Tab-separated table of C-alpha atoms in Angstrom:
chain	number	residue	atom	x	y	z
A	1	UNK	CA	-17.283	94.276	10.573
A	2	UNK	CA	-19.895	92.811	12.918
A	3	UNK	CA	-22.486	90.372	11.767
A	4	UNK	CA	-25.714	92.314	11.190
A	5	UNK	CA	-29.272	91.398	10.134
A	6	UNK	CA	-28.517	92.468	6.565
A	7	UNK	CA	-26.607	89.221	6.182
A	8	UNK	CA	-29.861	87.288	6.523
A	9	UNK	CA	-30.077	87.406	2.745
A	10	UNK	CA	-27.029	85.115	2.616
A	11	UNK	CA	-28.846	82.426	4.622
A	12	UNK	CA	-31.961	82.826	2.487
A	13	UNK	CA	-29.929	82.757	-0.718
A	14	UNK	CA	-28.031	79.645	0.355
A	15	UNK	CA	-31.340	77.958	1.174
A	16	UNK	CA	-32.731	78.944	-2.242
A	17	UNK	CA	-29.618	77.723	-4.070
A	18	UNK	CA	-29.755	74.440	-2.151
A	19	UNK	CA	-33.304	73.710	-3.266
A	20	UNK	CA	-32.437	74.665	-6.845
A	21	UNK	CA	-29.493	72.246	-6.754
A	22	UNK	CA	-31.780	69.318	-5.968
A	23	UNK	CA	-34.239	70.482	-8.630
A	24	UNK	CA	-31.442	70.833	-11.203
A	25	UNK	CA	-29.967	67.374	-10.714
A	26	UNK	CA	-33.406	65.768	-10.626
A	27	UNK	CA	-34.453	67.529	-13.853
A	28	UNK	CA	-31.400	66.292	-15.771
A	29	UNK	CA	-32.906	62.799	-15.939
A	30	UNK	CA	-35.949	64.077	-17.859
A	31	UNK	CA	-34.234	66.618	-20.110
A	32	UNK	CA	-34.099	65.648	-23.807
A	33	UNK	CA	-30.939	67.761	-24.244
A	34	UNK	CA	-28.968	65.872	-21.577
A	35	UNK	CA	-30.436	62.449	-22.367
A	36	UNK	CA	-27.166	61.051	-23.745
A	37	UNK	CA	-25.091	62.472	-20.897
A	38	UNK	CA	-26.885	62.031	-17.581
A	39	UNK	CA	-26.460	58.880	-15.477
A	40	UNK	CA	-30.159	58.230	-14.834
A	41	UNK	CA	-31.560	59.480	-18.157
A	42	UNK	CA	-35.185	58.374	-18.402
A	43	UNK	CA	-37.218	57.495	-21.542
A	44	UNK	CA	-39.911	59.817	-20.151
A	45	UNK	CA	-38.848	63.326	-21.186
A	46	UNK	CA	-40.334	66.801	-21.486
A	47	UNK	CA	-39.036	69.988	-23.084
A	48	UNK	CA	-39.754	72.006	-19.935
A	49	UNK	CA	-36.842	70.233	-18.283
A	50	UNK	CA	-34.504	71.503	-21.009
A	51	UNK	CA	-35.540	75.045	-20.161
A	52	UNK	CA	-35.242	74.407	-16.428
A	53	UNK	CA	-31.818	72.745	-16.512
A	54	UNK	CA	-30.240	75.290	-18.876
A	55	UNK	CA	-31.634	78.189	-16.871
A	56	UNK	CA	-30.469	76.856	-13.500
A	57	UNK	CA	-27.073	75.877	-14.873
A	58	UNK	CA	-26.334	79.485	-15.833
A	59	UNK	CA	-26.402	81.023	-12.360
A	60	UNK	CA	-26.676	78.360	-9.659
A	61	UNK	CA	-22.963	77.712	-9.076
A	62	UNK	CA	-21.826	81.320	-9.699
A	63	UNK	CA	-24.243	82.339	-6.934
A	64	UNK	CA	-22.713	79.718	-4.622
A	65	UNK	CA	-19.230	81.119	-5.258
A	66	UNK	CA	-20.415	84.668	-4.562
A	67	UNK	CA	-21.810	83.408	-1.240
A	68	UNK	CA	-18.533	81.590	-0.545
A	69	UNK	CA	-16.461	84.708	-1.230
A	70	UNK	CA	-18.753	86.810	0.972
A	71	UNK	CA	-18.480	84.349	3.869
A	72	UNK	CA	-14.710	84.026	3.441
A	73	UNK	CA	-14.322	87.800	3.663
A	74	UNK	CA	-16.513	87.833	6.773
A	75	UNK	CA	-14.376	85.183	8.508
A	76	UNK	CA	-10.994	86.607	7.554
A	77	UNK	CA	-12.064	90.118	8.634
A	78	UNK	CA	-13.686	89.149	11.951
A	79	UNK	CA	-10.863	86.773	12.889
A	80	UNK	CA	-7.515	86.497	11.089
A	81	UNK	CA	-5.892	84.812	8.091
A	82	UNK	CA	-4.591	81.821	10.080
A	83	UNK	CA	-7.982	81.087	11.653
A	84	UNK	CA	-9.608	81.529	8.252
A	85	UNK	CA	-7.449	78.984	6.433
A	86	UNK	CA	-7.577	76.469	9.306
A	87	UNK	CA	-11.350	76.702	9.369
A	88	UNK	CA	-11.700	76.495	5.587
A	89	UNK	CA	-9.440	73.434	5.357
A	90	UNK	CA	-11.411	71.775	8.147
A	91	UNK	CA	-14.817	72.649	6.674
A	92	UNK	CA	-13.954	72.106	2.984
A	93	UNK	CA	-10.918	69.905	2.420
A	94	UNK	CA	-11.543	67.421	5.239
A	95	UNK	CA	-15.168	66.669	4.217
A	96	UNK	CA	-13.987	66.413	0.614
A	97	UNK	CA	-11.360	63.822	1.531
A	98	UNK	CA	-13.792	61.891	3.740
A	99	UNK	CA	-16.834	61.918	1.479
A	100	UNK	CA	-15.243	61.594	-1.971
A	101	UNK	CA	-14.444	57.855	-1.558
A	102	UNK	CA	-17.960	57.318	-0.170
A	103	UNK	CA	-19.553	59.175	-3.073
A	104	UNK	CA	-17.465	57.283	-5.651
A	105	UNK	CA	-18.394	53.971	-3.986
A	106	UNK	CA	-22.081	54.921	-4.000
A	107	UNK	CA	-21.902	55.876	-7.688
A	108	UNK	CA	-20.227	52.584	-8.578
A	109	UNK	CA	-22.851	50.664	-6.630
A	110	UNK	CA	-25.896	52.521	-7.962
A	111	UNK	CA	-24.656	52.269	-11.566
A	112	UNK	CA	-23.955	48.556	-11.176
A	113	UNK	CA	-27.338	48.059	-9.500
A	114	UNK	CA	-28.998	50.093	-12.244
A	115	UNK	CA	-27.410	47.922	-14.926
A	116	UNK	CA	-29.103	44.900	-13.351
A	117	UNK	CA	-32.595	46.339	-12.860
A	118	UNK	CA	-33.098	49.082	-15.479
A	119	UNK	CA	-34.593	48.556	-18.912
A	120	UNK	CA	-33.734	50.411	-21.066
A	121	UNK	CA	-30.322	51.443	-19.794
A	122	UNK	CA	-29.454	55.158	-19.941
A	123	UNK	CA	-27.369	55.851	-23.101
A	124	UNK	CA	-24.346	56.955	-21.047
A	125	UNK	CA	-23.709	53.291	-20.207
A	126	UNK	CA	-22.498	52.847	-23.795
A	127	UNK	CA	-19.778	55.441	-23.165
A	128	UNK	CA	-18.632	53.628	-20.027
A	129	UNK	CA	-17.710	50.605	-22.146
A	130	UNK	CA	-15.179	52.549	-24.263
A	131	UNK	CA	-13.297	54.285	-21.444
A	132	UNK	CA	-10.033	52.394	-21.157
A	133	UNK	CA	-8.263	54.779	-18.765
A	134	UNK	CA	-10.894	56.219	-16.423
A	135	UNK	CA	-9.957	59.367	-14.531
A	136	UNK	CA	-10.907	59.955	-10.937
A	137	UNK	CA	-13.856	62.325	-10.921
A	138	UNK	CA	-14.706	64.566	-8.000
A	139	UNK	CA	-18.370	64.171	-9.061
A	140	UNK	CA	-20.619	66.835	-7.556
A	141	UNK	CA	-18.027	67.413	-4.813
A	142	UNK	CA	-15.969	69.433	-7.306
A	143	UNK	CA	-17.371	72.551	-5.624
A	144	UNK	CA	-15.499	71.724	-2.397
A	145	UNK	CA	-12.278	71.018	-4.283
A	146	UNK	CA	-12.341	74.194	-6.378
A	147	UNK	CA	-13.414	76.299	-3.397
A	148	UNK	CA	-10.551	74.870	-1.310
A	149	UNK	CA	-8.110	75.977	-4.013
A	150	UNK	CA	-9.665	79.461	-4.129
A	151	UNK	CA	-9.488	79.779	-0.342
A	152	UNK	CA	-5.798	78.845	-0.414
A	153	UNK	CA	-5.222	81.507	-3.081
A	154	UNK	CA	-7.257	84.007	-1.024
A	155	UNK	CA	-5.197	83.232	2.076
A	156	UNK	CA	-1.898	83.467	0.180
A	157	UNK	CA	-2.754	86.807	-1.441
A	158	UNK	CA	-3.987	88.174	1.891
A	159	UNK	CA	-0.754	87.172	3.614
A	160	UNK	CA	1.415	88.630	0.862
A	161	UNK	CA	-0.454	91.885	0.258
A	162	UNK	CA	-1.835	92.445	3.737
A	163	UNK	CA	-5.428	93.532	4.250
A	164	UNK	CA	-7.382	93.236	1.030
A	165	UNK	CA	-10.058	95.541	2.387
A	166	UNK	CA	-8.053	98.703	1.641
A	167	UNK	CA	-7.377	97.563	-1.908
A	168	UNK	CA	-11.050	96.783	-2.444
A	169	UNK	CA	-12.027	100.322	-1.538
A	170	UNK	CA	-10.853	101.677	-4.875
A	171	UNK	CA	-13.562	103.581	-6.714
A	172	UNK	CA	-15.248	101.469	-9.373
A	173	UNK	CA	-18.463	102.422	-11.105
A	174	UNK	CA	-21.223	99.959	-10.165
A	175	UNK	CA	-21.900	99.245	-13.849
A	176	UNK	CA	-18.304	98.061	-14.291
A	177	UNK	CA	-18.711	95.006	-12.077
A	178	UNK	CA	-21.067	93.109	-14.418
A	179	UNK	CA	-18.922	94.104	-17.424
A	180	UNK	CA	-15.805	92.716	-15.733
A	181	UNK	CA	-17.638	89.528	-14.780
A	182	UNK	CA	-18.973	89.114	-18.330
A	183	UNK	CA	-15.530	89.620	-19.852
A	184	UNK	CA	-13.896	87.095	-17.534
A	185	UNK	CA	-16.718	84.621	-18.139
A	186	UNK	CA	-16.422	84.951	-21.915
A	187	UNK	CA	-12.636	84.573	-21.973
A	188	UNK	CA	-12.480	81.613	-19.593
A	189	UNK	CA	-15.393	79.718	-21.147
A	190	UNK	CA	-14.274	80.189	-24.752
A	191	UNK	CA	-12.292	76.944	-24.714
A	192	UNK	CA	-15.096	75.029	-22.985
A	193	UNK	CA	-18.194	73.460	-24.568
A	194	UNK	CA	-21.542	75.176	-24.211
A	195	UNK	CA	-23.146	74.586	-21.726
A	196	UNK	CA	-19.921	74.862	-19.680
A	197	UNK	CA	-18.978	71.619	-17.908
A	198	UNK	CA	-18.364	70.879	-14.243
A	199	UNK	CA	-14.614	71.078	-13.451
A	200	UNK	CA	-14.632	67.660	-11.812
A	201	UNK	CA	-10.982	66.714	-12.359
A	202	UNK	CA	-8.525	66.303	-9.502
A	203	UNK	CA	-5.857	68.374	-11.216
A	204	UNK	CA	-6.520	72.122	-10.839
A	205	UNK	CA	-8.205	73.589	-13.909
A	206	UNK	CA	-7.121	77.130	-14.672
A	207	UNK	CA	-10.319	78.086	-16.502
A	208	UNK	CA	-12.453	77.047	-13.526
A	209	UNK	CA	-10.258	78.869	-11.016
A	210	UNK	CA	-10.493	82.094	-13.037
A	211	UNK	CA	-14.190	81.737	-13.920
A	212	UNK	CA	-15.472	80.828	-10.466
A	213	UNK	CA	-12.708	82.829	-8.786
A	214	UNK	CA	-14.087	85.988	-10.373
A	215	UNK	CA	-17.457	85.382	-8.706
A	216	UNK	CA	-15.694	84.466	-5.454
A	217	UNK	CA	-13.830	87.786	-5.627
A	218	UNK	CA	-17.094	89.595	-6.286
A	219	UNK	CA	-18.450	88.023	-3.085
A	220	UNK	CA	-15.469	89.446	-1.197
A	221	UNK	CA	-16.183	92.866	-2.696
A	222	UNK	CA	-19.851	92.641	-1.680
A	223	UNK	CA	-18.840	92.046	1.918
A	224	UNK	CA	-16.505	95.030	1.974
A	225	UNK	CA	-18.987	97.222	0.085
A	226	UNK	CA	-22.249	96.479	1.939
A	227	UNK	CA	-24.185	99.267	0.177
A	228	UNK	CA	-23.314	98.057	-3.325
A	229	UNK	CA	-26.419	95.913	-3.784
A	230	UNK	CA	-28.723	98.499	-2.254
A	231	UNK	CA	-27.421	101.156	-4.654
A	232	UNK	CA	-28.237	98.824	-7.550
A	233	UNK	CA	-31.936	98.380	-6.661
A	234	UNK	CA	-32.875	100.764	-9.466
A	235	UNK	CA	-31.315	98.352	-11.967
A	236	UNK	CA	-33.664	95.456	-11.190
A	237	UNK	CA	-36.068	96.104	-14.100
A	238	UNK	CA	-33.431	96.662	-16.845
A	239	UNK	CA	-31.409	93.781	-15.408
A	240	UNK	CA	-34.494	91.546	-15.547
A	241	UNK	CA	-35.017	92.421	-19.211
A	242	UNK	CA	-31.350	91.735	-19.956
A	243	UNK	CA	-31.513	88.390	-18.167
A	244	UNK	CA	-34.659	87.272	-20.007
A	245	UNK	CA	-33.441	88.395	-23.442
A	246	UNK	CA	-29.991	86.893	-22.923
A	247	UNK	CA	-31.516	83.554	-21.942
A	248	UNK	CA	-33.664	83.596	-25.083
A	249	UNK	CA	-30.575	84.377	-27.179
A	250	UNK	CA	-28.642	81.662	-25.354
A	251	UNK	CA	-31.375	79.158	-26.204
A	252	UNK	CA	-31.190	80.190	-29.872
A	253	UNK	CA	-27.397	79.871	-30.127
A	254	UNK	CA	-27.158	76.754	-27.976
A	255	UNK	CA	-25.545	73.934	-29.981
A	256	UNK	CA	-27.471	70.784	-30.802
A	257	UNK	CA	-27.684	68.206	-28.051
A	258	UNK	CA	-24.695	65.847	-28.244
A	259	UNK	CA	-25.356	62.566	-29.993
A	260	UNK	CA	-24.398	59.293	-28.375
A	261	UNK	CA	-21.541	58.976	-30.883
A	262	UNK	CA	-20.229	62.399	-29.847
A	263	UNK	CA	-20.507	61.458	-26.189
A	264	UNK	CA	-18.550	58.252	-26.810
A	265	UNK	CA	-15.892	60.141	-28.781
A	266	UNK	CA	-15.604	62.714	-25.984
A	267	UNK	CA	-15.296	59.899	-23.451
A	268	UNK	CA	-12.338	58.508	-25.405
A	269	UNK	CA	-10.672	61.942	-25.659
A	270	UNK	CA	-11.563	62.943	-22.114
A	271	UNK	CA	-13.432	66.124	-23.140
A	272	UNK	CA	-15.590	67.825	-25.762
A	273	UNK	CA	-13.698	70.091	-28.178
A	274	UNK	CA	-15.780	73.122	-29.246
A	275	UNK	CA	-14.873	75.399	-32.164
A	276	UNK	CA	-16.354	77.726	-34.791
A	277	UNK	CA	-18.051	81.105	-34.956
A	278	UNK	CA	-21.336	79.690	-33.647
A	279	UNK	CA	-19.535	78.577	-30.503
A	280	UNK	CA	-18.134	82.088	-30.009
A	281	UNK	CA	-21.627	83.580	-30.302
A	282	UNK	CA	-22.999	81.011	-27.878
A	283	UNK	CA	-20.260	81.748	-25.331
A	284	UNK	CA	-20.848	85.493	-25.656
A	285	UNK	CA	-24.578	85.317	-24.931
A	286	UNK	CA	-23.908	82.674	-22.276
A	287	UNK	CA	-21.568	85.098	-20.475
A	288	UNK	CA	-24.209	87.823	-20.512
A	289	UNK	CA	-26.864	85.404	-19.263
A	290	UNK	CA	-24.630	84.038	-16.483
A	291	UNK	CA	-23.803	87.453	-15.063
A	292	UNK	CA	-27.232	89.039	-15.527
A	293	UNK	CA	-29.081	86.140	-13.870
A	294	UNK	CA	-26.518	85.911	-11.057
A	295	UNK	CA	-26.751	89.646	-10.402
A	296	UNK	CA	-30.549	89.566	-10.593
A	297	UNK	CA	-30.811	86.713	-8.077
A	298	UNK	CA	-28.466	88.558	-5.714
A	299	UNK	CA	-30.407	91.812	-6.024
A	300	UNK	CA	-33.813	90.196	-5.565
A	301	UNK	CA	-32.575	88.238	-2.563
A	302	UNK	CA	-31.079	91.329	-0.934
A	303	UNK	CA	-34.110	93.489	-1.739
A	304	UNK	CA	-36.979	91.168	-0.818
A	305	UNK	CA	-35.547	88.307	1.256
A	306	UNK	CA	-33.278	90.020	3.759
A	307	UNK	CA	-35.415	89.069	6.755
A	308	UNK	CA	-34.550	86.488	9.362
A	309	UNK	CA	-36.271	83.136	8.841
A	310	UNK	CA	-35.882	80.164	11.142
A	311	UNK	CA	-36.706	77.794	8.292
A	312	UNK	CA	-34.108	79.374	6.003
A	313	UNK	CA	-31.531	79.262	8.795
A	314	UNK	CA	-32.277	75.592	9.400
A	315	UNK	CA	-32.127	74.716	5.694
A	316	UNK	CA	-28.991	76.806	5.311
A	317	UNK	CA	-27.323	74.720	8.029
A	318	UNK	CA	-28.692	71.526	6.490
A	319	UNK	CA	-27.552	72.531	2.999
A	320	UNK	CA	-24.036	71.145	3.378
A	321	UNK	CA	-25.287	67.649	4.230
A	322	UNK	CA	-27.971	67.772	1.551
A	323	UNK	CA	-25.350	68.842	-0.977
A	324	UNK	CA	-23.095	65.913	-0.076
A	325	UNK	CA	-25.674	63.136	-0.421
A	326	UNK	CA	-28.495	64.342	-2.667
A	327	UNK	CA	-27.059	63.184	-6.028
A	328	UNK	CA	-26.523	59.529	-4.995
A	329	UNK	CA	-29.948	59.571	-3.313
A	330	UNK	CA	-31.514	60.919	-6.513
A	331	UNK	CA	-29.880	58.172	-8.561
A	332	UNK	CA	-31.195	55.469	-6.224
A	333	UNK	CA	-34.691	56.919	-6.572
A	334	UNK	CA	-34.585	57.561	-10.320
A	335	UNK	CA	-33.096	54.252	-11.488
A	336	UNK	CA	-36.165	52.097	-10.653
A	337	UNK	CA	-38.458	54.861	-11.927
A	338	UNK	CA	-37.017	54.285	-15.415
A	339	UNK	CA	-38.947	51.013	-15.573
A	340	UNK	CA	-42.270	52.740	-14.929
A	341	UNK	CA	-44.573	54.431	-17.445
A	342	UNK	CA	-45.247	57.455	-15.246
A	343	UNK	CA	-45.134	60.909	-16.894
A	344	UNK	CA	-41.845	62.781	-16.613
A	345	UNK	CA	-43.314	65.458	-14.343
A	346	UNK	CA	-44.547	62.827	-11.870
A	347	UNK	CA	-41.152	61.102	-11.799
A	348	UNK	CA	-39.496	64.473	-11.323
A	349	UNK	CA	-41.710	65.334	-8.353
A	350	UNK	CA	-41.098	61.930	-6.768
A	351	UNK	CA	-37.348	62.438	-7.227
A	352	UNK	CA	-37.242	65.927	-5.715
A	353	UNK	CA	-39.588	65.266	-2.789
A	354	UNK	CA	-38.086	61.856	-2.046
A	355	UNK	CA	-34.479	63.061	-2.077
A	356	UNK	CA	-35.280	66.103	0.062
A	357	UNK	CA	-37.174	64.008	2.629
A	358	UNK	CA	-34.361	61.459	2.893
A	359	UNK	CA	-31.643	64.136	3.011
A	360	UNK	CA	-33.379	66.275	5.640
A	361	UNK	CA	-34.452	63.350	7.832
A	362	UNK	CA	-30.933	61.926	7.885
A	363	UNK	CA	-29.577	65.400	8.650
A	364	UNK	CA	-32.005	66.019	11.491
A	365	UNK	CA	-31.767	62.654	13.214
A	366	UNK	CA	-28.325	61.306	12.247
A	367	UNK	CA	-26.118	64.325	11.509
A	368	UNK	CA	-27.240	67.580	13.095
A	369	UNK	CA	-26.130	66.837	16.674
A	370	UNK	CA	-23.202	64.536	15.904
A	371	UNK	CA	-19.508	64.747	15.121
A	372	UNK	CA	-20.453	64.971	11.432
A	373	UNK	CA	-22.655	67.958	12.183
A	374	UNK	CA	-19.787	69.596	14.044
A	375	UNK	CA	-17.481	68.975	11.091
A	376	UNK	CA	-19.908	70.415	8.545
A	377	UNK	CA	-21.440	73.295	10.538
A	378	UNK	CA	-19.001	73.990	13.345
A	379	UNK	CA	-20.286	73.939	16.916
A	380	UNK	CA	-23.571	75.704	16.156
A	381	UNK	CA	-25.815	72.652	16.354
A	382	UNK	CA	-23.510	69.931	17.575
A	383	UNK	CA	-24.239	68.600	21.047
A	384	UNK	CA	-21.353	67.995	23.369
A	385	UNK	CA	-19.822	64.634	22.482
A	386	UNK	CA	-18.704	62.595	25.467
């Protein structure tokens, strides 16, 4: 299938998701709900950041995995399975292996630096003191690690079963896709706390592979069924109502914010352990909210933002670099802000604007036309290296 202008919505959607990622991680510092969990939790807080972080958390990463599945299907169809897996390992696994030690080192440094300059310290520092056997975390790079595993599974299934395209042409009612996604989300997230955590462990986590793999598979289906989204345009209004109502219900059934004692206990055990009928209700409405918001964002992007944009294309290419460095950059900006008496919204704006400026300037002048740019984006922007 040739690349056509209709795929412009993928660039625009990736650009949108990139900006939301920076917003999400910046907002965590000023969210009362995540105050005992986040690394740069600030005494200045505002309830609006609870709403913002919970809302973005529901659909931001599922959308990324839909995009990833779509792009994987495009590559494997236009080229072949061998080229696909070689390219994916080069673009995903290699940057993961290179940047993970750098990210861990930056986290260690910024947390140590923060301990020396910040007053008061974020509550999470108390949990660090009780961890006797720390596990290696993939931090925010978990997306690369999980996606690498899904691409290997995709490649293996493709090689065993042959072309997946024929098998994806089976007749399925459009309304069944969200129901299947909701069911898989509910089942896989039932054993996880609400909100669902980042699967940042090195060992493969089955729940994450199934949960995110379902959205990855849906991205593959979208590529092979290019009219699917267009046929669903008539569902935008009822889907919007479902998304809004499900988010309200999710907010009602959301458990209380974890206390510092609960965070410390979870740090000792290595995880939170949810249970009870309230948790089941929360997971159920969470599943509906995840799928409805993800589907709504996809539909709106395809319907209204399917035009070519040079800015979106540029930001889409820059998104990989911004993704790699924006969390450490945010922490370096937010740590000294803790000592100031500025309102939460002002600190938030400084964090977002500052991290985006630093990330984009370093991309444009130090990455875009270098070996790093070639590694992250292929040969699109990389100048010939002598």
